[in-house]
Coordinates of C-alpha atoms and ligand atoms in Angstrom, one line a residue:
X1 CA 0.0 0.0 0.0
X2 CA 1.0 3.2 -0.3
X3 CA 1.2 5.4 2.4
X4 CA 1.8 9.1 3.5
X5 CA 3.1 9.6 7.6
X6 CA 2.4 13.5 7.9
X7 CA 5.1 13.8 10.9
X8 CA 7.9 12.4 11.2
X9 CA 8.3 13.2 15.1
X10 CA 8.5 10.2 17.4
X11 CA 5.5 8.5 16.2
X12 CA 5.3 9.6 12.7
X13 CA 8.8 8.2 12.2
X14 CA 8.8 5.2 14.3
X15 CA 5.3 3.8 12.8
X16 CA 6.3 5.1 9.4
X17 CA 9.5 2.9 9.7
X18 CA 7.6 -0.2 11.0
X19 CA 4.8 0.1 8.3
X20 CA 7.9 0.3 5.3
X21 CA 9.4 -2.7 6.8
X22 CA 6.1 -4.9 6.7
X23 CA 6.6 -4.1 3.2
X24 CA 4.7 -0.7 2.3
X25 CA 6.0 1.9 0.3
X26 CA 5.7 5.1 3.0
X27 CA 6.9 8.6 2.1
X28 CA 7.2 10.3 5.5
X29 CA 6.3 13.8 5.8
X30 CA 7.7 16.9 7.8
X31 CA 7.8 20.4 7.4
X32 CA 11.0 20.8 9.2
X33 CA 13.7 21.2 5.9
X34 CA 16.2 20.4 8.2
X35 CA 14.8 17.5 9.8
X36 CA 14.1 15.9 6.2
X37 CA 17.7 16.7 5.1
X38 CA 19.3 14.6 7.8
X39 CA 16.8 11.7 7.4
X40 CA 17.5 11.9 3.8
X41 CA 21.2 11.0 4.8
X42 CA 19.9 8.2 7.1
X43 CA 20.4 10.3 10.7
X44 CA 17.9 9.8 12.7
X45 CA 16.7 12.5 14.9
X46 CA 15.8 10.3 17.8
X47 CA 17.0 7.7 19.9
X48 CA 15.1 4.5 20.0
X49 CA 16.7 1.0 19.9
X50 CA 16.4 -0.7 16.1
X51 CA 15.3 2.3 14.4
X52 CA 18.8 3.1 12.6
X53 CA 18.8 -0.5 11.1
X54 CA 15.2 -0.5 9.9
X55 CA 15.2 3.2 8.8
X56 CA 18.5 2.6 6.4
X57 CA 16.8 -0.9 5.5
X58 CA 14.0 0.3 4.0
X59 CA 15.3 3.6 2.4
X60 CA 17.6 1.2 1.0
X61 CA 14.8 -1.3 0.0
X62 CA 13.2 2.3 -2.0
X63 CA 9.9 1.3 0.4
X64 CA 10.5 4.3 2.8
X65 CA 11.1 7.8 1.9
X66 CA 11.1 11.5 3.2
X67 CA 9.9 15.0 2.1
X68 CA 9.3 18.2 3.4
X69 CA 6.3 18.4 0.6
X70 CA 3.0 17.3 2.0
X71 CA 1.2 18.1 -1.4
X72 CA 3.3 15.6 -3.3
X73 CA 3.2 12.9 -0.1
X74 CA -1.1 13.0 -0.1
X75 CA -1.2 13.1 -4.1
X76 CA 1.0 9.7 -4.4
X77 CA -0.9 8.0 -1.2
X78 CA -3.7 5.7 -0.4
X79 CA -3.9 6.4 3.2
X80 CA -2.6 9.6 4.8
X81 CA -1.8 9.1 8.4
X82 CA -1.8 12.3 10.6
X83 CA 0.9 12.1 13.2
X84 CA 1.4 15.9 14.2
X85 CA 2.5 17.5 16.9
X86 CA -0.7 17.8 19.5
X87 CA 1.7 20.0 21.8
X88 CA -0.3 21.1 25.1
X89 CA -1.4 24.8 25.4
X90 CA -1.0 26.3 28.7
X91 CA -4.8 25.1 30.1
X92 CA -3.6 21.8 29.2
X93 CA -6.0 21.3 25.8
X94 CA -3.9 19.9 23.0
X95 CA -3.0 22.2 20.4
X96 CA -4.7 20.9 17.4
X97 CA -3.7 23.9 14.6
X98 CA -1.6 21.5 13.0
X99 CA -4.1 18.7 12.7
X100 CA -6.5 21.1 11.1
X101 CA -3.9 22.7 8.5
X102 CA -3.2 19.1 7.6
X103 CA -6.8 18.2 6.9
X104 CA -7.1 21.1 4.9
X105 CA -4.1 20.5 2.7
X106 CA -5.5 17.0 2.1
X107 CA -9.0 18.4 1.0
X108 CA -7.1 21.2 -1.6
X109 CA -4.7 18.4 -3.0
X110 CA -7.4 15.3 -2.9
X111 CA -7.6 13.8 -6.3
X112 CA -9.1 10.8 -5.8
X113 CA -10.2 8.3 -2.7
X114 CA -8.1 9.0 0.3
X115 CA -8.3 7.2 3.8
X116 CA -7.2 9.8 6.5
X117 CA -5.9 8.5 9.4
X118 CA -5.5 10.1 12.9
X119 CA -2.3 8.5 14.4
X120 CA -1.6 11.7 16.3
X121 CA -2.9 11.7 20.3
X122 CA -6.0 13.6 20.3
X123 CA -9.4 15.0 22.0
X124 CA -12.4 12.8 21.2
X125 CA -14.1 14.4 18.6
X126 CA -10.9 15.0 16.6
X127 CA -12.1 12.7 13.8
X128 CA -15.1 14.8 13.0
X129 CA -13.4 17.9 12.8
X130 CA -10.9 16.5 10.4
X131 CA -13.9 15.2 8.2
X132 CA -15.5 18.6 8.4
X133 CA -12.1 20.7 7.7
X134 CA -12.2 18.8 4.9
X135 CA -15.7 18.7 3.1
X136 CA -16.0 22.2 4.0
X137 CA -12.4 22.7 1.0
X138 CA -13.7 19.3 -0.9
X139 CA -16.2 21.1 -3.6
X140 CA -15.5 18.4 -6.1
X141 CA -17.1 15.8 -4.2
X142 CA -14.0 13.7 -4.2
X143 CA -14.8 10.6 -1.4
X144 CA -13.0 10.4 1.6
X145 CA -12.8 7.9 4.4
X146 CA -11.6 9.6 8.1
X147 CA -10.5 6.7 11.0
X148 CA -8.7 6.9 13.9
X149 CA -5.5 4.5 14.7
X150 CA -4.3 5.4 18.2
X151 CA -0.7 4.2 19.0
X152 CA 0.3 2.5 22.1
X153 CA 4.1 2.6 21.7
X154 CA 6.3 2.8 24.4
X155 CA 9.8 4.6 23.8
X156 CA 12.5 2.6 24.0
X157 CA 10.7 -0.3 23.1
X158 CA 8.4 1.5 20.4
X159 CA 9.8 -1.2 17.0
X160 CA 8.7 -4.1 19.6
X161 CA 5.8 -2.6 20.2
X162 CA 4.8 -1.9 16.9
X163 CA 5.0 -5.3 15.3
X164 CA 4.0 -7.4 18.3
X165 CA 1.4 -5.9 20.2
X166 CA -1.2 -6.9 22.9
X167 CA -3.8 -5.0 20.2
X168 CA -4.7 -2.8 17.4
X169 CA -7.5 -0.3 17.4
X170 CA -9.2 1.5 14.5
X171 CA -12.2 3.8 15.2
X172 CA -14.3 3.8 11.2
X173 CA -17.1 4.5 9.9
X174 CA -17.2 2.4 6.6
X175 CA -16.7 -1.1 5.6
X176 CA -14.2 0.2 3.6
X177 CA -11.8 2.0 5.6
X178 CA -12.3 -1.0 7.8
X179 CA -10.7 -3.2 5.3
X180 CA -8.3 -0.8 4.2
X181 CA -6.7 -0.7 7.8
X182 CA -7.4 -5.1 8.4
X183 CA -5.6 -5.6 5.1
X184 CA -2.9 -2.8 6.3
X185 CA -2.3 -4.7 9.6
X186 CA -2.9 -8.5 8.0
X187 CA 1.2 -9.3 8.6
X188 CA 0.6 -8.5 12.4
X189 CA -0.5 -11.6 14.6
X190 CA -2.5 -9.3 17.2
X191 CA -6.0 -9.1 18.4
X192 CA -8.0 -6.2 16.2
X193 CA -10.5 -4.2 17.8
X194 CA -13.0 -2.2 15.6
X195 CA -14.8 0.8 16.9
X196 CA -16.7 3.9 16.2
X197 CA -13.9 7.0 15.7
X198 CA -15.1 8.4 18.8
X199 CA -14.3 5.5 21.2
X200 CA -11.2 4.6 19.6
X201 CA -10.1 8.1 20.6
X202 CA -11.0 7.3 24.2
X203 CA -9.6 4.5 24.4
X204 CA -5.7 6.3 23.6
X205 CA -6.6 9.1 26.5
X206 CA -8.0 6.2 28.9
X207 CA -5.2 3.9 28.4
X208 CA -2.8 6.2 29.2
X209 CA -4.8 7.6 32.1
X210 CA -5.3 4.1 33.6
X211 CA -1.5 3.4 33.4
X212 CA -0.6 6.8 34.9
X213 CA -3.4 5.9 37.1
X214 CA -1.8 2.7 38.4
X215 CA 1.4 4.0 39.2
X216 CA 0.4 7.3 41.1
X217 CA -1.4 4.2 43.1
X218 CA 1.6 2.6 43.8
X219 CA 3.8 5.3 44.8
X220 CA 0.9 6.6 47.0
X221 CA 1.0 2.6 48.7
X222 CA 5.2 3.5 49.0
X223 CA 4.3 6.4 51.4
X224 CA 2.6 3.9 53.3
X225 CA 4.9 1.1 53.1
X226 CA 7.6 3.9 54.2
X227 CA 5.8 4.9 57.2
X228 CA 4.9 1.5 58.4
X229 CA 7.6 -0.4 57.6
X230 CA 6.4 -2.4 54.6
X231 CA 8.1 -2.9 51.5
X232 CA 6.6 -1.7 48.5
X233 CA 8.5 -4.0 46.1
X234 CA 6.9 -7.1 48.3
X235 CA 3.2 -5.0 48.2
X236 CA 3.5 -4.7 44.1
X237 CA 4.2 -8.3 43.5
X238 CA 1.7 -9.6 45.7
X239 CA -1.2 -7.7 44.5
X240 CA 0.2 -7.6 40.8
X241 CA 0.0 -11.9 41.0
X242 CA -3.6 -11.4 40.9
X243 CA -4.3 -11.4 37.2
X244 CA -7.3 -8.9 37.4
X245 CA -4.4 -6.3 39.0
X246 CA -1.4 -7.6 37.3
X247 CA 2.3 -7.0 37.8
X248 CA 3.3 -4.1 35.1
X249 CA 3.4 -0.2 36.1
X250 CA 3.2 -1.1 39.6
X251 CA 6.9 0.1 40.0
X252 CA 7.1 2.6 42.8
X253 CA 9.7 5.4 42.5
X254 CA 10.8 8.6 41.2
X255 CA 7.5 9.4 39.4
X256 CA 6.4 9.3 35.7
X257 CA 7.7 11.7 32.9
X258 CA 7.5 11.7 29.0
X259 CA 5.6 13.2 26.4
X260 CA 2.7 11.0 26.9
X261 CA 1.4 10.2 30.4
X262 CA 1.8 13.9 31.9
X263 CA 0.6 15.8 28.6
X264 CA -2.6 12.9 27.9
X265 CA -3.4 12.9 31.6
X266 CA -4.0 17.1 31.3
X267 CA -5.4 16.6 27.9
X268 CA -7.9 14.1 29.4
X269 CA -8.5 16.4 32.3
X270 CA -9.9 19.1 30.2
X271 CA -11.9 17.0 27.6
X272 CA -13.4 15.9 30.8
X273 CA -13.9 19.2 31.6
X274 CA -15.4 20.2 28.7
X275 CA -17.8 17.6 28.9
X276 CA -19.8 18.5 31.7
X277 CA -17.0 16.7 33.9
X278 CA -14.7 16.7 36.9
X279 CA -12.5 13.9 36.7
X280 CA -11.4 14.7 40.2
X281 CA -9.5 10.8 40.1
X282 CA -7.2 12.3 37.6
X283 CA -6.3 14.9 38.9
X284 CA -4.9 13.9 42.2
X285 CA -3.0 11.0 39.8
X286 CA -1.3 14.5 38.8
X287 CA -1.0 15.5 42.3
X288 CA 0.6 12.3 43.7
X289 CA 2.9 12.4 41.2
X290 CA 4.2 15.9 41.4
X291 CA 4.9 15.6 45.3
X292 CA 6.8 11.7 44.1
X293 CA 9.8 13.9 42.6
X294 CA 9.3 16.7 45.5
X295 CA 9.5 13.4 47.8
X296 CA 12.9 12.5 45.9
X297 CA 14.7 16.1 47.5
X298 CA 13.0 15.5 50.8
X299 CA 14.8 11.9 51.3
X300 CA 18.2 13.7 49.6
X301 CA 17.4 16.3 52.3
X302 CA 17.0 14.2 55.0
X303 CA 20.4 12.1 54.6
X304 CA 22.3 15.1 53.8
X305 CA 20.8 17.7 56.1
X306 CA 22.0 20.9 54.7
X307 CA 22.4 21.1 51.4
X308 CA 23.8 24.1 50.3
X309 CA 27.6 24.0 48.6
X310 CA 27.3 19.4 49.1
X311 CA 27.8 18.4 45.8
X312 CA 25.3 15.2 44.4
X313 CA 26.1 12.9 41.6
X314 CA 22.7 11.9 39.7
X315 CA 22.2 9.0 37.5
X316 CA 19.8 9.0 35.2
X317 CA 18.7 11.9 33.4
X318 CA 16.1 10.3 30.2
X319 CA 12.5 9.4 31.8
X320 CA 13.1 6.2 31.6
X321 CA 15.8 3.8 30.0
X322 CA 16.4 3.0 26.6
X323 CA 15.6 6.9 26.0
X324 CA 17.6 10.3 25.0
X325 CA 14.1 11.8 25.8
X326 CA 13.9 14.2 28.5
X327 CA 10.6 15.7 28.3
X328 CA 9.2 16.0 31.9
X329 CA 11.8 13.4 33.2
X330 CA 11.7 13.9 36.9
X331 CA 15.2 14.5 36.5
X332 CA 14.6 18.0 35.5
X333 CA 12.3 19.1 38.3
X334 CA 14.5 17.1 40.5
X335 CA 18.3 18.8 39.5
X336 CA 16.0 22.0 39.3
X337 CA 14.8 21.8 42.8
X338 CA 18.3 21.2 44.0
X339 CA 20.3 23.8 42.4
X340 CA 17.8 26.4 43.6
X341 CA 18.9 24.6 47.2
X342 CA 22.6 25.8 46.3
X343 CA 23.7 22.2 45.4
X344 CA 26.1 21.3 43.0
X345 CA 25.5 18.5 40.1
X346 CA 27.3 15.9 38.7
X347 CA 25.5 13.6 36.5
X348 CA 25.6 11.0 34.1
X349 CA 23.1 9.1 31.3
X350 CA 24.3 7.0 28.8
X351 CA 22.0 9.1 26.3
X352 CA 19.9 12.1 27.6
X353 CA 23.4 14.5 28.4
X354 CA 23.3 16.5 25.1
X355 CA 19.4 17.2 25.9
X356 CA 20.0 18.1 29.4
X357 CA 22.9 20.1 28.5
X358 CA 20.9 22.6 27.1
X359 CA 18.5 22.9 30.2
X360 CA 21.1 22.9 32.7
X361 CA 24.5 24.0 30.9
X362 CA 26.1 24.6 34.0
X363 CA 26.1 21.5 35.7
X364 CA 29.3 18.5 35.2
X365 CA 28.6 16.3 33.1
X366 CA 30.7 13.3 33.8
X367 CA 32.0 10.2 31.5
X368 CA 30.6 7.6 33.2
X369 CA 29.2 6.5 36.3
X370 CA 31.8 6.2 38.5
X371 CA 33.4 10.1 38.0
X372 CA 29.8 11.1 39.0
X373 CA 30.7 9.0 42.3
X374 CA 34.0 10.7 42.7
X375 CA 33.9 13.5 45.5
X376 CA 30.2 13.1 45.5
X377 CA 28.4 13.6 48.9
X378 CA 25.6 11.3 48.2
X379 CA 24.3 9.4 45.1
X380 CA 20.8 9.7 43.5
X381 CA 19.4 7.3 41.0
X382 CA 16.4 8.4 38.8
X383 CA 16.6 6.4 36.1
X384 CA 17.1 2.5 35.7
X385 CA 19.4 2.0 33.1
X386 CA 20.8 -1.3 32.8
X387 CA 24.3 -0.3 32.7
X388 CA 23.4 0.9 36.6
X389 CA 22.4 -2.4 37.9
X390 CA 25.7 -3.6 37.4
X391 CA 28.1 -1.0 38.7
X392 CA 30.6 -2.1 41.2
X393 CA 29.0 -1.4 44.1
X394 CA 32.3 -1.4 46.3
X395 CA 34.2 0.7 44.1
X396 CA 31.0 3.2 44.3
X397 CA 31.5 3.4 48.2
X398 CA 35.6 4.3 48.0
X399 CA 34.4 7.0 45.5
X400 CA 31.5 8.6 47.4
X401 CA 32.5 11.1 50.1
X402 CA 29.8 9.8 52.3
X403 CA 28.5 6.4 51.3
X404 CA 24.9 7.6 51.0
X405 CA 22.5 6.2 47.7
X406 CA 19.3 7.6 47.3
X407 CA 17.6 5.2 44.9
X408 CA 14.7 6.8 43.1
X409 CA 13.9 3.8 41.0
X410 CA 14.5 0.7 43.8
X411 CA 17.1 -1.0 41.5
X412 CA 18.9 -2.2 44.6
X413 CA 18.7 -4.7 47.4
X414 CA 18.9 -2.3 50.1
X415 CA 20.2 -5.2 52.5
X416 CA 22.8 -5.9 50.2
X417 CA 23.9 -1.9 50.3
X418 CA 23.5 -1.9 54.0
X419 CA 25.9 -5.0 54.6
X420 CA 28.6 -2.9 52.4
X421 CA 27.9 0.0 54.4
X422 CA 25.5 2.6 52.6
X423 CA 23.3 4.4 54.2
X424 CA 20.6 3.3 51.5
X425 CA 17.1 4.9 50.8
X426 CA 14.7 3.8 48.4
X427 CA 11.0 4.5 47.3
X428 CA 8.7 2.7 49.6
X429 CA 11.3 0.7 51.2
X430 CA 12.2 -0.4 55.0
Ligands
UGA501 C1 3.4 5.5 27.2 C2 2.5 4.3 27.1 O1 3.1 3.2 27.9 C3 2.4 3.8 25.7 O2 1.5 2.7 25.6 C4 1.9 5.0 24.9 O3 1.8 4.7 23.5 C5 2.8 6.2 25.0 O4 2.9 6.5 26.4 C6 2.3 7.3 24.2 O5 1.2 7.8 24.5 O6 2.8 7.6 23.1 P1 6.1 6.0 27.3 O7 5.7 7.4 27.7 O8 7.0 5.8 26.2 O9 4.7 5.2 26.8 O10 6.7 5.3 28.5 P2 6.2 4.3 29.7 O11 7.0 3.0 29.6 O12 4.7 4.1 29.7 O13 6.7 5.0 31.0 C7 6.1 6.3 31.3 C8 6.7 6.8 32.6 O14 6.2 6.0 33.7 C9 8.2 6.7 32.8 O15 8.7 7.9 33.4 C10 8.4 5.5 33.7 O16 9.6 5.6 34.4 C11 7.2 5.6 34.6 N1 6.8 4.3 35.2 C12 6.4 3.3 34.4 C13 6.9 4.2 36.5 O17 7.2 5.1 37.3 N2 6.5 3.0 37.1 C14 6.1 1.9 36.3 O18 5.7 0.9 36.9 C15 6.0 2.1 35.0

């Protein structure tokens, strides 16, 4: 099939990439020149595991391609995806300009059938205004099929995601979009779930809300566990064996970043709102987590007493492994607090420095690990990087000043830290 990706952000690109590879001819679109220019030479503006190989696979294979010319991309396309930019406005609402300038290119260039495709995370009710932006411009009468196709990629695992997942939703509203998008996803061996547009929109805000959900719940159970001497570890795994719970995003710790959970959660706050209702749940999700990161200074505080002119080495600056992505990492709020404090940073992440660098300029960024360590009144993890589960843990004590880990992501035993000699404090933990 051939397809246009308007986009080529994280989504546009990543889903563009995977749809080449099951053997579709994709031209991806994006209006930023520059952006095109490096992807026409194969460098990829992102870091996700696997996407280099499949992105120079396929533009090698002639089945994926990239343009900074929309027109061209709808003109030569069967289905036109829309994965823009739904960037939140300061109330929280996405900002869906680009959606509708996209829609109206579409009806102004439309020769012939098109499926359009809304890929990008949006309000409910997106889907009709893309159908009316364009059969407002579509005098000719030209037919059009509009669906919805929300994503449920995770980064750092996004390629993974993409060709084996627990599910794929459309949201139509015509037998044949519907088997435009079946025939589309044939190659994939995963359950497909067919829906109105309008649900199929929910179900990307409610998803994400429930998972946010979930792990505001368990870090709200790690106060607990703190001040009764639980552990939350031991709390997550017992409730998560029951299947109806389950065992994923019940990990306690540092609190949740991204591009996704905090931006959908505010998004769904205010289509809520705009609907006639409070989703009050929601918004102490946003609450818990915001005092999560405040509660990551107060145990730094607490171990360190003052902290004015101590120096702290922080690992972990992406949101989450496998990432260069800093977009509300709790990193940032967390580094931000503590400078304000008077502290002085060294940090390390095997792939988020050159982002962080141009938040905080000022701080040391170190080579590895261990040079954070060096000289470094106390040590604060708040991301889980694999590389970080295997430090030398010994060699980590002779380094510190003061042997004191504050582990905002419970990657340690902290009996095995306390036999070395740490003073060790972790999320939710005795
Ligand atoms: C999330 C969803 O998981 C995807 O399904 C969705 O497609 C994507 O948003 C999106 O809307 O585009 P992502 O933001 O890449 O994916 O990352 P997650 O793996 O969901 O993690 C989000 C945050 O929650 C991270 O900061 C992570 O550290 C934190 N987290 C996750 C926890 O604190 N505890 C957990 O148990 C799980």
């Amino acid at each position: 099939m051939k397809i246009a990706m308007i986009g080529a952000g994280y989504v546009g690109l990543v889903t563009g990439t995977c749809f080449s590879e099951l053997g579709n001819c994709v031209l991806c679109v994006d209006n930023d020149v520059e952006k095109i220019k490096k992807l026409k030479k194969g460098i990829i503006p992102i870091y996700e595991p696997g996407l280099d190989e499949l992105v120079h696979k396929n533009t090698k294979a002639k089945r994926l391609s990239f343009t900074s010319e929309i027109e061209e991309a709808v003109q030569v396309s069967d289905i036109i995806f829309i994965a823009v930019g739904t960037p939140p406005k300061e109330n929280g609402e996405a900002d869906l300009s680009s959606v509708e300038k996209v829609s109206s290119i579409i009806a102004d260039v439309m020769t012939e059938y098109k499926l359009v495709v809304g890929k990008s995370t949006v309000p409910v009710n997106t889907g009709k205004w893309i159908k009316r932006t364009i059969n407002i411009r579509n005098t000719k009468g030209i037919d059009f099929d509009v669906a919805s196709n929300p994503e449920f990629l995770r980064e750092g695992s996004a390629i993974n995601d993409f060709l084996y997942p627990d599910r794929i939703v459309i949201g139509v509203e015509s037998e044949r979009a519907k088997s435009i998008l079946y025939e589309l996803y044939k190659p994939i061996d995963a359950p497909i779930l067919v829906t109105d547009i309008e649900s199929a929109e929910i179900i990307k805000h409610a998803s994400n809300s429930f998972l946010a959900t979930k792990i505001s719940f368990i870090n709200a159970i790690s106060i607990l566990c703190e001040r009764a001497g639980a552990d939350v570890k031991k709390v997550a795994e017992g409730m998560g064996l029951d299947k109806r719970i389950g065992s994923d995003f019940l990990n306690a710790g540092a609190g949740f970043g991204g591009f996704c959970f905090p931006k959908d959660l505010s998004a769904f706050i205010k289509i809520a709102e705009d609907l006639g209702y409070d989703f009050r749940l929601l918004r102490e999700v946003e609450q818990i987590n915001e005092e999560q990161k405040k509660g990551i200074v107060k145990k730094i505080r607490e171990n360190l007493w003052n902290l004015r002119g101590k120096t702290i080495g922080i690992l972990g600056l992406s949101f989450k492994p496998n990432t260069d992505d800093i977009r509300y990492a709790p990193s940032i709020d967390i580094i931000g607090e503590l400078i304000k404090e008077g502290v002085r940073i060294k940090a390390y992440d095997p792939k988020a420095m050159e982002r962080t660098k141009k938040i905080f300029p000022n701080i040391t960024y170190c080579k590895d690990a261990y040079e954070v360590c060096d000289g470094s009144d106390a040590l604060v993890f708040l991301t889980e990087w694999d590389e970080f589960k295997n430090l030398d843990v010994k060699k980590v004590k002779d380094l510190l000043k003061t042997p004191i880990i504050v582990d905002g992501r419970n990657i340690f035993d902290p009996e095995t830290l306390k036999e070395i000699g740490f003073v060790y404090t972790g999320v939710g933990r005795k």
